[in-house]
Coordinates of C-alpha atoms and ligand atoms in Angstrom, one line a residue:
M1 CA 3.2 43.4 -37.1
I2 CA 0.5 43.0 -39.8
K3 CA -3.0 43.5 -38.4
S4 CA -6.4 43.1 -40.0
P5 CA -7.4 46.2 -41.9
R6 CA -9.3 48.9 -40.0
G7 CA -13.0 48.1 -39.7
T8 CA -12.5 44.3 -40.3
R9 CA -12.1 41.7 -37.6
D10 CA -11.4 38.0 -37.1
L11 CA -14.3 36.0 -35.6
L12 CA -12.8 33.5 -33.3
P13 CA -14.0 30.6 -31.2
P14 CA -16.0 30.6 -29.0
D15 CA -17.9 33.5 -30.7
T16 CA -18.1 31.6 -33.9
A17 CA -20.3 29.1 -32.1
L18 CA -22.8 31.9 -31.6
W19 CA -22.7 32.9 -35.2
N20 CA -23.3 29.3 -36.3
F21 CA -26.2 29.0 -33.8
V22 CA -27.7 32.2 -35.3
E23 CA -27.3 31.0 -38.9
A24 CA -28.7 27.5 -38.2
A25 CA -31.7 29.0 -36.4
V26 CA -32.5 31.5 -39.3
R27 CA -32.1 28.7 -41.9
D28 CA -34.8 26.8 -39.9
V29 CA -37.1 29.8 -39.9
F30 CA -36.5 30.4 -43.6
R31 CA -37.4 26.8 -44.3
A32 CA -40.7 27.1 -42.4
Y33 CA -41.6 30.1 -44.6
N34 CA -40.5 28.4 -47.8
F35 CA -37.6 30.7 -48.6
H36 CA -34.6 29.3 -50.6
E37 CA -31.0 30.4 -50.6
I38 CA -29.4 32.5 -53.3
R39 CA -25.6 33.3 -53.4
T40 CA -24.6 36.2 -55.6
P41 CA -21.0 37.4 -56.2
I42 CA -19.2 39.5 -53.6
F43 CA -18.4 42.1 -56.3
E44 CA -20.5 43.5 -59.0
S45 CA -20.4 46.2 -61.7
T46 CA -20.2 49.6 -60.0
E47 CA -23.1 50.7 -62.2
L48 CA -25.4 48.2 -60.5
F49 CA -25.2 50.1 -57.2
A50 CA -25.1 53.5 -58.8
R51 CA -28.4 52.8 -60.6
G52 CA -29.9 50.5 -58.0
V53 CA -29.1 52.1 -54.7
G54 CA -28.8 55.7 -55.9
E55 CA -25.9 58.0 -56.6
E56 CA -27.0 60.5 -53.9
T57 CA -27.1 57.9 -51.1
D58 CA -24.2 57.9 -48.6
V59 CA -23.6 54.3 -49.4
V60 CA -22.9 55.0 -53.1
A61 CA -21.4 58.5 -52.9
K62 CA -19.0 57.9 -50.0
E63 CA -18.7 54.3 -48.8
M64 CA -18.0 52.0 -51.7
Y65 CA -14.9 50.0 -52.4
T66 CA -14.4 50.5 -56.1
W67 CA -11.6 49.6 -58.5
Y68 CA -11.0 49.3 -62.2
E69 CA -10.2 46.2 -64.1
G70 CA -7.3 46.4 -66.5
A71 CA -5.7 49.7 -67.4
D72 CA -5.1 52.2 -64.7
P73 CA -7.6 54.9 -65.9
D74 CA -6.4 57.6 -63.5
T75 CA -2.9 57.6 -64.9
T76 CA -4.5 57.8 -68.4
L77 CA -6.5 60.8 -67.1
L78 CA -3.4 62.5 -65.8
G79 CA -1.8 61.9 -69.2
A80 CA -4.8 63.5 -70.9
W81 CA -4.6 66.5 -68.6
Y82 CA -1.0 67.1 -69.4
Q83 CA -1.7 66.9 -73.1
Q84 CA -4.8 69.0 -73.2
R85 CA -4.6 71.4 -70.3
H86 CA -1.2 71.8 -68.8
A87 CA 0.0 74.5 -71.3
R88 CA -2.8 76.8 -70.1
Y89 CA -1.4 77.2 -66.7
A90 CA 1.8 79.0 -65.6
G91 CA 3.5 77.5 -62.6
T92 CA 5.0 74.3 -61.3
V93 CA 2.8 71.2 -61.1
R94 CA 3.0 69.1 -58.0
R95 CA 1.2 65.8 -57.6
T96 CA 0.0 65.9 -54.0
A97 CA -2.0 62.7 -53.7
A98 CA -2.9 59.7 -55.8
A99 CA -5.4 57.2 -54.7
R100 CA -6.8 54.6 -57.0
Q101 CA -9.7 56.7 -57.8
H102 CA -8.5 60.3 -57.8
I103 CA -5.3 62.3 -58.4
S104 CA -4.7 65.7 -56.7
I105 CA -2.3 68.3 -58.1
D106 CA -1.3 71.8 -57.1
I107 CA -0.1 74.4 -59.7
S108 CA 1.7 77.2 -58.1
G109 CA 4.4 79.8 -58.9
G110 CA 2.4 81.8 -61.5
S111 CA 0.1 84.7 -60.6
D112 CA -2.6 82.2 -59.5
T113 CA -2.6 79.0 -57.6
Y114 CA -4.8 76.1 -58.8
L115 CA -5.9 73.1 -56.9
V116 CA -6.9 70.4 -59.3
E117 CA -8.7 67.1 -58.8
L118 CA -8.6 64.6 -61.6
K119 CA -11.5 62.1 -61.2
R120 CA -12.6 59.4 -63.5
R121 CA -16.1 59.1 -61.9
P122 CA -16.8 62.3 -60.1
D123 CA -18.9 62.2 -57.0
I124 CA -20.0 64.8 -54.5
G125 CA -17.1 63.9 -52.2
V126 CA -14.7 65.4 -54.7
V127 CA -16.1 68.9 -54.3
D128 CA -15.8 68.5 -50.5
R129 CA -12.2 67.4 -51.0
L130 CA -11.4 70.5 -53.1
E131 CA -13.0 72.7 -50.4
A132 CA -10.9 71.0 -47.7
R133 CA -7.7 71.4 -49.7
K134 CA -8.5 75.1 -50.2
H135 CA -8.9 75.6 -46.5
A136 CA -5.7 73.7 -45.7
W137 CA -3.8 75.7 -48.4
L138 CA -5.1 79.1 -47.0
A139 CA -4.1 78.1 -43.5
S140 CA -0.5 77.5 -44.6
H141 CA -0.5 80.6 -47.0
P142 CA -2.3 83.2 -44.8
D143 CA -1.4 86.2 -46.9
S144 CA -2.0 84.8 -50.4
K145 CA -5.2 85.2 -52.4
P146 CA -7.4 82.1 -52.5
P147 CA -6.5 79.3 -54.9
K148 CA -8.8 78.4 -57.8
L149 CA -10.5 75.0 -57.7
I150 CA -10.6 72.8 -60.8
L151 CA -12.3 69.4 -61.3
A152 CA -11.2 67.6 -64.4
V153 CA -13.3 64.6 -65.6
P154 CA -13.6 62.6 -68.8
T155 CA -16.0 64.1 -71.4
S156 CA -18.3 61.2 -70.9
E157 CA -18.8 62.2 -67.2
A158 CA -19.1 65.9 -67.8
D159 CA -22.9 66.1 -67.9
R160 CA -23.2 64.1 -64.7
A161 CA -20.6 66.3 -63.1
K162 CA -22.4 69.5 -64.2
R163 CA -25.5 68.4 -62.3
M164 CA -23.5 68.3 -59.0
P165 CA -23.6 71.4 -56.8
L166 CA -20.1 72.6 -57.9
G167 CA -20.1 76.0 -56.1
E168 CA -16.9 77.8 -57.1
V169 CA -15.4 74.7 -58.6
I170 CA -14.5 75.0 -62.3
L171 CA -15.2 72.0 -64.4
E172 CA -12.9 70.8 -67.2
A173 CA -13.7 68.0 -69.6
L174 CA -10.9 65.8 -70.9
S175 CA -11.2 63.6 -73.9
V176 CA -9.7 60.2 -73.1
E177 CA -8.7 57.6 -75.6
P178 CA -11.5 55.2 -76.5
G179 CA -11.1 52.1 -74.5
H180 CA -9.8 54.1 -71.6
E181 CA -13.0 56.0 -71.5
S182 CA -15.0 53.6 -69.3
P183 CA -12.9 50.7 -68.2
L184 CA -14.7 48.0 -66.3
S185 CA -15.4 49.4 -62.8
L186 CA -16.2 46.9 -60.1
T187 CA -17.3 47.4 -56.5
L188 CA -17.4 45.2 -53.4
R189 CA -21.1 44.8 -52.7
P190 CA -22.3 47.3 -50.0
E191 CA -25.6 45.5 -49.8
N192 CA -27.3 42.5 -51.5
T193 CA -30.7 43.6 -52.8
A194 CA -29.3 45.1 -56.0
G195 CA -27.4 41.9 -56.7
V196 CA -30.4 39.7 -56.1
V197 CA -32.6 41.8 -58.4
R198 CA -29.8 41.7 -61.1
A199 CA -29.8 37.9 -60.8
Y200 CA -33.6 37.9 -61.0
I201 CA -33.4 39.7 -64.4
E202 CA -30.3 37.9 -65.7
H203 CA -31.8 34.4 -65.0
K204 CA -35.4 35.4 -65.9
L205 CA -36.6 34.2 -62.5
W206 CA -40.1 35.5 -63.3
D207 CA -40.7 32.2 -65.0
R208 CA -40.7 30.7 -61.4
G209 CA -43.6 33.0 -60.3
L210 CA -43.0 34.4 -56.8
N211 CA -39.3 34.0 -55.7
K212 CA -38.7 33.8 -52.0
L213 CA -34.9 34.1 -51.6
F214 CA -32.5 34.5 -48.7
Y215 CA -28.8 35.1 -48.3
I216 CA -26.2 35.2 -45.6
G217 CA -22.8 36.9 -46.3
P218 CA -20.4 39.7 -46.0
Q219 CA -21.0 43.3 -47.3
F220 CA -18.5 46.2 -47.5
R221 CA -18.9 49.9 -46.7
R222 CA -16.2 52.4 -46.0
E223 CA -17.8 53.8 -42.8
R224 CA -16.1 55.1 -39.7
P225 CA -15.7 52.0 -37.6
Q226 CA -17.3 51.9 -34.1
K227 CA -19.1 49.4 -31.9
G228 CA -21.6 47.7 -34.2
R229 CA -20.3 49.3 -37.3
Y230 CA -17.7 47.7 -39.5
R231 CA -16.2 48.0 -43.0
Q232 CA -16.8 44.3 -43.6
F233 CA -20.0 43.3 -41.9
Y234 CA -22.4 40.4 -42.4
Q235 CA -26.0 40.5 -43.4
I236 CA -28.8 37.9 -43.2
G237 CA -31.3 39.0 -45.8
A238 CA -34.3 37.9 -47.8
E239 CA -36.1 39.2 -50.8
V240 CA -39.6 38.3 -52.2
I241 CA -39.8 39.3 -55.8
G242 CA -41.9 38.3 -58.8
P243 CA -44.4 39.6 -61.4
A244 CA -47.4 41.3 -59.9
P245 CA -49.8 38.4 -60.7
S246 CA -47.7 36.2 -58.5
G247 CA -48.9 38.2 -55.5
S248 CA -45.6 40.1 -55.1
E249 CA -47.3 43.4 -54.7
S250 CA -49.8 42.3 -52.0
P251 CA -49.7 43.9 -48.5
A252 CA -49.9 40.3 -47.3
R253 CA -46.3 39.8 -48.4
D254 CA -45.2 42.8 -46.3
A255 CA -47.0 41.5 -43.3
E256 CA -45.6 38.0 -43.8
I257 CA -42.0 39.4 -43.9
L258 CA -42.6 41.4 -40.7
E259 CA -44.2 38.4 -38.9
L260 CA -41.3 36.2 -40.1
L261 CA -38.8 38.7 -38.6
A262 CA -40.6 38.8 -35.3
T263 CA -40.5 35.0 -35.2
L264 CA -36.9 34.9 -36.2
L265 CA -35.8 37.4 -33.4
D266 CA -37.9 35.5 -30.9
R267 CA -36.3 32.2 -32.0
V268 CA -32.7 33.3 -31.6
G269 CA -33.6 34.9 -28.2
I270 CA -33.7 38.6 -28.9
T271 CA -36.4 40.3 -26.9
N272 CA -37.1 44.0 -26.4
W273 CA -37.1 44.9 -30.1
T274 CA -39.1 47.7 -31.6
L275 CA -40.5 47.5 -35.1
E276 CA -40.6 51.0 -36.6
L277 CA -42.9 51.2 -39.6
N278 CA -43.7 53.8 -42.3
S279 CA -44.9 54.1 -45.9
I280 CA -42.9 56.2 -48.2
G281 CA -45.4 56.0 -51.0
C282 CA -44.8 55.7 -54.8
P283 CA -42.5 57.9 -56.9
A284 CA -45.3 60.3 -57.7
D285 CA -46.0 60.8 -54.0
R286 CA -42.4 61.3 -53.4
A287 CA -42.0 63.9 -56.1
R288 CA -44.8 66.0 -54.4
F289 CA -43.2 65.4 -51.0
N290 CA -39.7 66.4 -52.3
E291 CA -41.2 69.6 -53.6
A292 CA -42.8 70.4 -50.3
L293 CA -39.5 69.6 -48.6
R294 CA -37.6 71.9 -50.9
Q295 CA -39.9 74.7 -50.0
A296 CA -39.8 74.0 -46.3
L297 CA -36.0 73.8 -46.4
A298 CA -35.3 76.9 -48.4
P299 CA -35.5 79.4 -45.4
V300 CA -33.6 77.2 -43.0
V301 CA -31.1 75.2 -45.0
E302 CA -28.4 77.8 -44.5
K303 CA -28.2 76.8 -40.9
M304 CA -27.8 73.1 -41.7
C305 CA -24.7 71.0 -42.3
A306 CA -22.9 70.9 -45.7
D307 CA -24.4 67.5 -46.6
C308 CA -27.9 68.7 -45.9
Q309 CA -27.4 71.9 -48.0
R310 CA -26.4 69.7 -50.9
R311 CA -29.2 67.2 -50.3
A312 CA -31.8 70.1 -50.2
V313 CA -30.9 70.7 -53.8
T314 CA -30.3 67.2 -55.2
N315 CA -32.6 64.9 -53.2
P316 CA -34.3 66.5 -50.2
L317 CA -35.7 63.2 -48.9
R318 CA -32.1 62.3 -48.0
V319 CA -32.1 65.2 -45.4
F320 CA -33.8 62.7 -43.1
D321 CA -30.6 60.5 -43.1
C322 CA -28.7 63.4 -41.4
K323 CA -27.2 62.4 -38.0
V324 CA -25.8 65.8 -37.1
P325 CA -27.4 66.7 -33.7
A326 CA -27.6 70.4 -34.4
D327 CA -29.8 69.7 -37.5
Q328 CA -32.3 67.5 -35.7
P329 CA -34.5 70.4 -34.4
I330 CA -34.9 71.6 -38.0
I331 CA -35.6 68.1 -39.3
E332 CA -38.3 67.8 -36.6
T333 CA -40.2 70.7 -38.2
L334 CA -40.2 69.4 -41.8
P335 CA -43.4 67.9 -43.3
T336 CA -43.7 64.1 -43.3
I337 CA -44.5 61.8 -46.2
T338 CA -47.8 60.6 -44.7
Q339 CA -49.9 63.5 -45.9
F340 CA -48.6 63.0 -49.5
L341 CA -49.6 59.3 -49.9
D342 CA -52.1 58.7 -52.7
E343 CA -55.2 56.5 -52.2
D344 CA -53.6 53.2 -53.4
C345 CA -50.5 53.7 -51.2
R346 CA -52.6 54.6 -48.2
R347 CA -54.8 51.6 -48.6
H348 CA -51.8 49.3 -49.0
Y349 CA -50.3 50.7 -45.8
E350 CA -53.6 50.3 -43.9
E351 CA -53.8 46.6 -45.0
V352 CA -50.3 45.9 -43.9
K353 CA -51.1 47.3 -40.5
S354 CA -54.4 45.5 -40.2
I355 CA -52.7 42.1 -40.8
L356 CA -50.0 42.9 -38.3
N357 CA -52.8 43.7 -35.8
A358 CA -54.5 40.4 -36.6
V359 CA -51.3 38.4 -35.9
Q360 CA -50.4 40.5 -32.9
I361 CA -47.1 42.0 -34.0
P362 CA -46.6 45.3 -32.2
Y363 CA -45.2 48.2 -34.2
L364 CA -44.5 51.9 -33.8
E365 CA -45.4 54.2 -36.7
N366 CA -42.5 56.5 -37.5
P367 CA -43.4 59.0 -40.3
R368 CA -39.8 60.2 -40.5
L369 CA -38.4 56.8 -41.3
V370 CA -37.3 57.0 -45.0
R371 CA -34.3 54.5 -45.1
G372 CA -30.9 55.4 -46.6
L373 CA -31.3 53.8 -50.0
D374 CA -33.1 55.2 -53.0
Y375 CA -34.9 52.1 -54.2
Y376 CA -37.6 52.0 -51.6
T377 CA -41.4 52.5 -52.3
R378 CA -44.3 52.1 -49.9
T379 CA -43.6 50.0 -46.8
A380 CA -40.3 50.8 -45.0
F381 CA -39.3 49.4 -41.7
E382 CA -36.5 49.0 -39.1
F383 CA -36.2 46.9 -36.0
T384 CA -34.2 48.6 -33.3
H385 CA -32.8 47.1 -30.1
G386 CA -32.0 49.0 -26.9
A387 CA -28.8 47.2 -25.9
L388 CA -27.0 48.3 -29.1
G389 CA -26.3 51.9 -28.3
A390 CA -25.8 54.4 -31.2
Q391 CA -26.0 51.7 -33.9
N392 CA -29.3 50.5 -32.7
A393 CA -30.8 49.3 -36.1
I394 CA -30.6 45.6 -35.9
L395 CA -32.2 45.3 -39.3
G396 CA -33.9 47.3 -42.0
G397 CA -35.9 46.8 -45.2
G398 CA -38.9 47.6 -47.3
R399 CA -40.6 47.5 -50.6
Y400 CA -38.8 48.3 -53.9
D401 CA -41.5 48.0 -56.6
G402 CA -39.5 49.9 -59.2
L403 CA -36.0 48.5 -58.7
S404 CA -36.2 45.8 -61.4
E405 CA -37.2 48.4 -64.0
A406 CA -34.5 50.8 -62.9
L407 CA -32.0 48.0 -63.6
G408 CA -33.5 47.4 -67.1
G409 CA -35.7 44.4 -66.1
P410 CA -39.5 43.9 -66.3
A411 CA -41.9 45.2 -63.7
A412 CA -41.3 43.0 -60.6
P413 CA -42.6 44.3 -57.3
G414 CA -40.5 43.1 -54.3
I415 CA -40.0 43.5 -50.6
G416 CA -37.1 42.4 -48.4
F417 CA -34.9 43.1 -45.4
A418 CA -31.4 42.6 -44.2
I419 CA -30.4 41.9 -40.6
G420 CA -27.0 43.2 -39.5
E421 CA -25.6 39.8 -38.3
D422 CA -22.8 41.5 -36.3
R423 CA -25.4 43.5 -34.4
L424 CA -27.7 40.5 -33.9
V425 CA -24.8 38.6 -32.4
L426 CA -23.8 41.6 -30.3
A427 CA -27.3 41.9 -28.9
L428 CA -27.2 38.2 -28.1
T429 CA -23.9 38.4 -26.3
E430 CA -25.4 41.1 -24.1
S431 CA -28.1 38.6 -23.0
A432 CA -27.3 35.0 -23.9
E433 CA -24.9 32.3 -22.5
L434 CA -22.6 30.9 -25.0
V435 CA -23.2 27.1 -25.3
L436 CA -20.2 25.4 -26.8
R437 CA -20.1 21.7 -27.2
K438 CA -16.9 20.5 -25.5
P439 CA -15.2 17.2 -26.4
D440 CA -16.9 14.1 -25.0
V441 CA -13.5 12.3 -24.8
Y442 CA -9.8 13.1 -25.1
I443 CA -7.8 10.1 -26.3
A444 CA -4.2 9.9 -24.9
P445 CA -2.0 7.6 -27.0
L446 CA 0.8 6.3 -24.7
G447 CA 4.1 5.2 -26.1
A448 CA 5.6 4.6 -29.5
G449 CA 3.3 3.3 -32.3
M450 CA 0.1 4.3 -30.4
N451 CA -0.9 7.2 -32.6
R452 CA -2.0 4.6 -35.1
E453 CA -4.2 2.8 -32.6
A454 CA -5.5 6.0 -31.2
A455 CA -6.5 7.1 -34.7
R456 CA -8.5 3.9 -35.1
V457 CA -10.3 4.3 -31.8
A458 CA -11.1 8.0 -32.6
R459 CA -12.5 7.0 -36.0
E460 CA -14.8 4.4 -34.4
L461 CA -16.1 6.8 -31.7
R462 CA -16.7 9.7 -34.1
R463 CA -19.0 7.5 -36.1
H464 CA -21.3 7.6 -33.0
D465 CA -21.5 11.4 -33.2
L466 CA -19.1 11.8 -30.3
V467 CA -16.9 14.9 -30.1
V468 CA -13.4 13.4 -29.9
D469 CA -10.0 15.1 -29.6
L470 CA -6.6 13.4 -29.2
G471 CA -3.0 14.0 -28.2
D472 CA 0.2 12.5 -29.4
E473 CA 2.2 9.3 -28.5
S474 CA 5.1 11.5 -27.5
F475 CA 3.1 13.2 -24.6
R476 CA 3.6 12.0 -21.1
L477 CA 0.4 11.1 -19.3
T478 CA 0.4 14.2 -17.1
K479 CA 0.6 16.4 -20.3
S480 CA -2.4 14.6 -21.8
F481 CA -4.4 15.1 -18.6
E482 CA -3.6 18.8 -18.7
A483 CA -4.7 19.1 -22.3
A484 CA -7.9 17.2 -21.6
D485 CA -8.7 19.5 -18.7
K486 CA -8.0 22.6 -20.6
M487 CA -10.4 21.8 -23.4
G488 CA -13.1 20.7 -20.9
A489 CA -13.3 17.1 -22.1
R490 CA -15.6 14.8 -20.1
Y491 CA -13.5 11.7 -20.3
I492 CA -9.9 10.8 -21.0
L493 CA -9.3 7.4 -22.7
I494 CA -5.8 5.8 -22.5
V495 CA -4.5 3.9 -25.5
G496 CA -1.3 2.1 -24.5
E497 CA 0.2 -1.3 -25.5
T498 CA -1.5 -3.2 -22.7
E499 CA -4.9 -1.8 -23.6
V500 CA -4.5 -2.6 -27.3
A501 CA -3.5 -6.1 -26.4
A502 CA -6.5 -6.6 -24.1
N503 CA -8.8 -4.8 -26.5
A504 CA -10.2 -2.9 -23.5
F505 CA -9.3 0.7 -22.5
A506 CA -8.9 2.7 -19.3
L507 CA -11.6 5.4 -19.4
K508 CA -11.5 8.1 -16.7
H509 CA -14.4 10.5 -15.9
L510 CA -12.5 13.8 -15.3
A511 CA -15.0 15.5 -13.0
S512 CA -15.5 12.5 -10.6
G513 CA -12.1 10.8 -11.1
E514 CA -13.9 7.5 -11.5
Q515 CA -11.9 5.1 -13.7
V516 CA -13.1 1.9 -15.4
T517 CA -11.8 -0.5 -18.0
V518 CA -14.2 -0.8 -20.9
P519 CA -14.1 -3.4 -23.7
R520 CA -13.6 -1.7 -27.1
A521 CA -17.1 -2.7 -28.4
E522 CA -18.8 -0.9 -25.4
L523 CA -16.8 2.3 -25.4
A524 CA -19.1 4.5 -27.4
Q525 CA -22.2 3.4 -25.4
R526 CA -20.4 4.0 -22.2
I527 CA -19.3 7.6 -23.2
L528 CA -22.7 8.4 -24.6
Q529 CA -24.3 7.5 -21.3
K530 CA -23.2 10.8 -19.7
Ligands
HAM601 P1 -29.4 48.8 -44.6 O1 -30.3 49.4 -43.7 O2 -28.4 49.6 -45.4 O3 -30.3 48.0 -45.7 O4 -28.7 47.6 -43.9 C1 -29.4 46.6 -43.1 C2 -28.7 46.4 -41.8 O5 -27.3 46.0 -42.0 C3 -28.7 47.6 -40.9 O6 -29.9 47.7 -40.2 C4 -27.5 47.2 -39.9 O7 -28.0 46.3 -38.9 C5 -26.6 46.4 -40.9 N1 -25.5 47.3 -41.3 C6 -25.4 48.2 -42.2 N2 -24.2 48.8 -42.3 C7 -23.5 48.2 -41.3 C8 -22.1 48.3 -40.9 N3 -21.3 49.2 -41.5 N4 -21.7 47.5 -39.9 C9 -22.5 46.6 -39.3 N5 -23.8 46.5 -39.7 C10 -24.3 47.2 -40.7 C11 -29.9 47.2 -46.7 O8 -28.7 46.9 -46.8 C12 -31.0 46.7 -47.6 N6 -30.3 45.9 -48.7 C13 -32.0 45.9 -46.9 C14 -33.1 45.4 -47.8 C15 -33.2 44.2 -48.3 N7 -34.1 46.2 -48.2 C16 -34.9 45.4 -49.0 N8 -34.3 44.3 -49.1

């Protein structure tokens, strides 16, 4: 049996009614705040996310669905390796794995064993994979000396690879034919902010002043699926972006976004949310903070998980993303960003809070909230909800004043958020009753030639905004009654030869059993009554 891929799911009725209710309600709220819809592609260039979201983030380093357009670059890379490197090693080459984005080979039989990864776009995961392969190899060859680990990448990627914490891994650069060097690499969007800012730059949206945009749609991350966490999930998001003179940098925008979110959650019926708020300052503040973190981590990092050890070197701020329970007591002792904010950032943050106080939106300051994406500056926030369990962040967002420039655009401060729609719906199902509109009337055509007549009556009734369903002229009356009952229709209407001749129809109220004959012209009115 073919099933939906792991981490994806079918949304079926009656649940889809709840999704539609949520989407209609948020569209109403967005209208009241003068937001307009934007739809960007579901896939974008990989580079957009690498540059926009950040190479060190879990999302980009581990979770993206990426492929190449055109030539299969990895096979080209393997060809280059055979040509340029193979002769240097004695032993038999065995290809042990080939995914679309990496090829693993073993070379054994000579005096040394080599474990090789060929990778078009090296990321930190490839070092982990080599380590894991080494451990597996040692477990199955307990008396042998450890294998040597090799990472082979195209020359164009060598500098980037050198900056990764390679440990004992030996780096080899391969020259690859021009044209195969950097084929078009595409990625299913893991989030929508980078895409919106790309569109802002591509279409010169600064001409419109302040842009208030919203989107609803699927996003893709290769995460370990669990309740509230999927590989295809849906976000309802919004972005406010424009040149600084349009007011995009003002703390009033931050407060407006947060107040909108409180309104939106109230509107759909989510109570018991907590707004967690922080300011993560500007890049200069963060450089000083990262330095302080490096120092604080140096004596303790040995005791932390492998991810944290790497983050401590490359991007210490990301240590706060760690979910490993054993690391939490250490993370608790680290300095927080608050004491590193400069005067402007501090004032901006104070103003956001003072407007929130004025409009009576409660919030909880969390100085350890740094958010998992690299583009954030200043205000960062999350709304959490108790009923959701481990995946309790129902939405997250913040300011990204430097993102447009990082993507090659003009200065364009911005702020936005994305709600996890799956989680929002989950929180609602814990509390709300599903309200599905059932058919007002089920039409039962009775006997040959009656499908035609039934179709005419159905068309007339639907014009009056009635929900109408209908059976088939081959059904016996009992079968039609059963079908009407099953779908919860209020009335059943019988369309037989006698009724058509009289132009009046038998209409039966299913709950009370009351049956009347109603002239065709009065049918809709009668059904609408109740
Ligand atoms: P994010 O925190 O990565 O931010 O995602 C926002 C929300 O999407 C999360 O709070 C969560 O509810 C939901 N979400 C994330 N991953 C999954 C998953 N695998 N399964 C189900 N739900 C998930 C962003 O994406 C930013 N673009 C938000 C933003 C907009 N910042 C500024 N503008």
